[in-house]
């Protein structure tokens, strides 16, 4: 089981807590809000933690942390949000598939950008 989170007091908290999109509402219920991106990257490396953050920052820190996590899936949201997963994870494909299915379902009914 994964935990998911981002940094407290940021646009990500506003996006998930204030969203009327069903997918974001589902994710927001169990999100953890951390004090810093450094703390979140460390949790991503050490735990089954999915960090939602700016994709350029995830890419930069992937190199900084010696590729101990990887960015998965397409960017989403208006600010190019992305997900960072622990690198050595056998079930990552299943999680990405579930996220992709939810996004496609929202696209099909026109709910993604409302």
mmCIF file of C-alpha atoms in Angstrom:
data_model
loop_
_atom_site.group_PDB
_atom_site.id
_atom_site.type_symbol
_atom_site.label_atom_id
_atom_site.label_comp_id
_atom_site.label_asym_id
_atom_site.label_seq_id
_atom_site.Cartn_x
_atom_site.Cartn_y
_atom_site.Cartn_z
ATOM 1 C CA UNK A 1 0.000 0.000 0.000
ATOM 2 C CA UNK A 2 1.284 3.424 -0.985
ATOM 3 C CA UNK A 3 0.898 6.729 0.757
ATOM 4 C CA UNK A 4 0.671 9.848 -1.348
ATOM 5 C CA UNK A 5 1.477 13.425 -0.556
ATOM 6 C CA UNK A 6 2.996 16.761 -1.305
ATOM 7 C CA UNK A 7 4.239 19.855 0.520
ATOM 8 C CA UNK A 8 1.815 21.700 2.799
ATOM 9 C CA UNK A 9 0.869 25.272 2.006
ATOM 10 C CA UNK A 10 1.516 24.949 -1.728
ATOM 11 C CA UNK A 11 -0.639 25.080 -4.840
ATOM 12 C CA UNK A 12 -0.803 21.277 -4.707
ATOM 13 C CA UNK A 13 -2.652 21.402 -1.410
ATOM 14 C CA UNK A 14 -5.057 23.942 -2.913
ATOM 15 C CA UNK A 15 -5.496 21.831 -6.046
ATOM 16 C CA UNK A 16 -6.411 18.635 -4.223
ATOM 17 C CA UNK A 17 -8.325 20.045 -1.255
ATOM 18 C CA UNK A 18 -10.324 22.491 -3.376
ATOM 19 C CA UNK A 19 -10.947 20.368 -6.442
ATOM 20 C CA UNK A 20 -14.360 19.231 -7.578
ATOM 21 C CA UNK A 21 -12.813 16.582 -9.846
ATOM 22 C CA UNK A 22 -13.684 13.109 -8.606
ATOM 23 C CA UNK A 23 -10.147 11.766 -9.148
ATOM 24 C CA UNK A 24 -8.550 14.609 -7.174
ATOM 25 C CA UNK A 25 -11.163 14.286 -4.426
ATOM 26 C CA UNK A 26 -10.375 10.565 -4.094
ATOM 27 C CA UNK A 27 -6.642 11.242 -3.907
ATOM 28 C CA UNK A 28 -7.011 14.166 -1.455
ATOM 29 C CA UNK A 29 -8.777 12.074 1.180
ATOM 30 C CA UNK A 30 -5.621 10.152 2.061
ATOM 31 C CA UNK A 31 -2.878 12.626 1.134
ATOM 32 C CA UNK A 32 -0.116 13.500 3.588
ATOM 33 C CA UNK A 33 1.077 17.113 3.711
ATOM 34 C CA UNK A 34 4.775 17.432 4.503
ATOM 35 C CA UNK A 35 6.970 20.335 5.580
ATOM 36 C CA UNK A 36 9.407 20.344 2.657
ATOM 37 C CA UNK A 37 10.171 18.806 -0.712
ATOM 38 C CA UNK A 38 13.398 17.360 0.731
ATOM 39 C CA UNK A 39 11.360 15.427 3.286
ATOM 40 C CA UNK A 40 9.066 14.191 0.516
ATOM 41 C CA UNK A 41 11.929 13.061 -1.732
ATOM 42 C CA UNK A 42 13.484 11.186 1.194
ATOM 43 C CA UNK A 43 10.164 9.447 1.910
ATOM 44 C CA UNK A 44 9.886 8.523 -1.767
ATOM 45 C CA UNK A 45 13.297 6.873 -1.585
ATOM 46 C CA UNK A 46 12.825 5.172 1.797
ATOM 47 C CA UNK A 47 9.141 4.209 1.740
ATOM 48 C CA UNK A 48 6.272 3.377 -0.582
ATOM 49 C CA UNK A 49 5.515 7.073 -0.942
ATOM 50 C CA UNK A 50 4.187 8.796 -4.076
ATOM 51 C CA UNK A 51 5.258 12.446 -4.199
ATOM 52 C CA UNK A 52 3.219 14.891 -6.290
ATOM 53 C CA UNK A 53 5.376 17.835 -7.288
ATOM 54 C CA UNK A 54 6.553 19.952 -10.216
ATOM 55 C CA UNK A 55 7.864 17.702 -12.972
ATOM 56 C CA UNK A 56 11.025 19.812 -13.562
ATOM 57 C CA UNK A 57 11.825 19.541 -9.842
ATOM 58 C CA UNK A 58 11.256 15.786 -9.884
ATOM 59 C CA UNK A 59 13.541 15.463 -12.916
ATOM 60 C CA UNK A 60 16.246 17.613 -11.308
ATOM 61 C CA UNK A 61 16.103 15.769 -7.995
ATOM 62 C CA UNK A 62 16.073 12.385 -9.700
ATOM 63 C CA UNK A 63 19.632 13.143 -10.831
ATOM 64 C CA UNK A 64 20.532 14.768 -7.501
ATOM 65 C CA UNK A 65 19.431 11.678 -5.551
ATOM 66 C CA UNK A 66 21.316 9.344 -7.916
ATOM 67 C CA UNK A 67 18.156 8.025 -9.639
ATOM 68 C CA UNK A 68 16.752 6.417 -6.480
ATOM 69 C CA UNK A 69 13.217 7.185 -7.677
ATOM 70 C CA UNK A 70 11.597 7.646 -11.058
ATOM 71 C CA UNK A 71 8.925 9.875 -12.546
ATOM 72 C CA UNK A 72 5.986 7.934 -13.969
ATOM 73 C CA UNK A 73 2.981 8.722 -16.107
ATOM 74 C CA UNK A 74 2.171 11.845 -18.037
ATOM 75 C CA UNK A 75 2.180 15.326 -16.534
ATOM 76 C CA UNK A 76 -1.206 16.490 -15.295
ATOM 77 C CA UNK A 77 -2.859 19.631 -14.035
ATOM 78 C CA UNK A 78 -2.194 23.135 -15.271
ATOM 79 C CA UNK A 79 1.253 23.321 -13.682
ATOM 80 C CA UNK A 80 2.701 20.133 -15.156
ATOM 81 C CA UNK A 81 2.321 18.053 -12.015
ATOM 82 C CA UNK A 82 4.056 14.695 -12.008
ATOM 83 C CA UNK A 83 4.449 11.663 -9.723
ATOM 84 C CA UNK A 84 7.686 10.312 -8.238
ATOM 85 C CA UNK A 85 7.668 6.622 -7.253
ATOM 86 C CA UNK A 86 10.308 4.488 -5.541
ATOM 87 C CA UNK A 87 12.557 3.144 -8.304
ATOM 88 C CA UNK A 88 12.735 -0.526 -7.310
ATOM 89 C CA UNK A 89 9.034 -1.258 -7.359
ATOM 90 C CA UNK A 90 7.588 -4.265 -9.130
ATOM 91 C CA UNK A 91 3.962 -3.135 -8.844
ATOM 92 C CA UNK A 92 4.513 0.356 -10.288
ATOM 93 C CA UNK A 93 3.069 -0.621 -13.683
ATOM 94 C CA UNK A 94 -0.202 -1.626 -12.007
ATOM 95 C CA UNK A 95 -0.460 1.730 -10.198
ATOM 96 C CA UNK A 96 0.267 3.679 -13.399
ATOM 97 C CA UNK A 97 -2.348 1.633 -15.244
ATOM 98 C CA UNK A 98 -4.965 2.465 -12.587
ATOM 99 C CA UNK A 99 -4.140 6.172 -12.732
ATOM 100 C CA UNK A 100 -4.243 6.151 -16.540
ATOM 101 C CA UNK A 101 -7.669 4.449 -16.495
ATOM 102 C CA UNK A 102 -9.054 7.064 -14.079
ATOM 103 C CA UNK A 103 -7.724 9.923 -16.209
ATOM 104 C CA UNK A 104 -9.139 8.398 -19.388
ATOM 105 C CA UNK A 105 -12.514 7.918 -17.720
ATOM 106 C CA UNK A 106 -12.556 11.587 -16.744
ATOM 107 C CA UNK A 107 -11.551 12.647 -20.253
ATOM 108 C CA UNK A 108 -14.350 10.576 -21.758
ATOM 109 C CA UNK A 109 -16.988 12.414 -19.751
ATOM 110 C CA UNK A 110 -15.326 15.833 -20.064
ATOM 111 C CA UNK A 111 -14.462 16.114 -16.367
ATOM 112 C CA UNK A 112 -10.673 16.536 -16.489
ATOM 113 C CA UNK A 113 -10.384 20.313 -16.705
ATOM 114 C CA UNK A 114 -13.543 21.494 -14.996
#
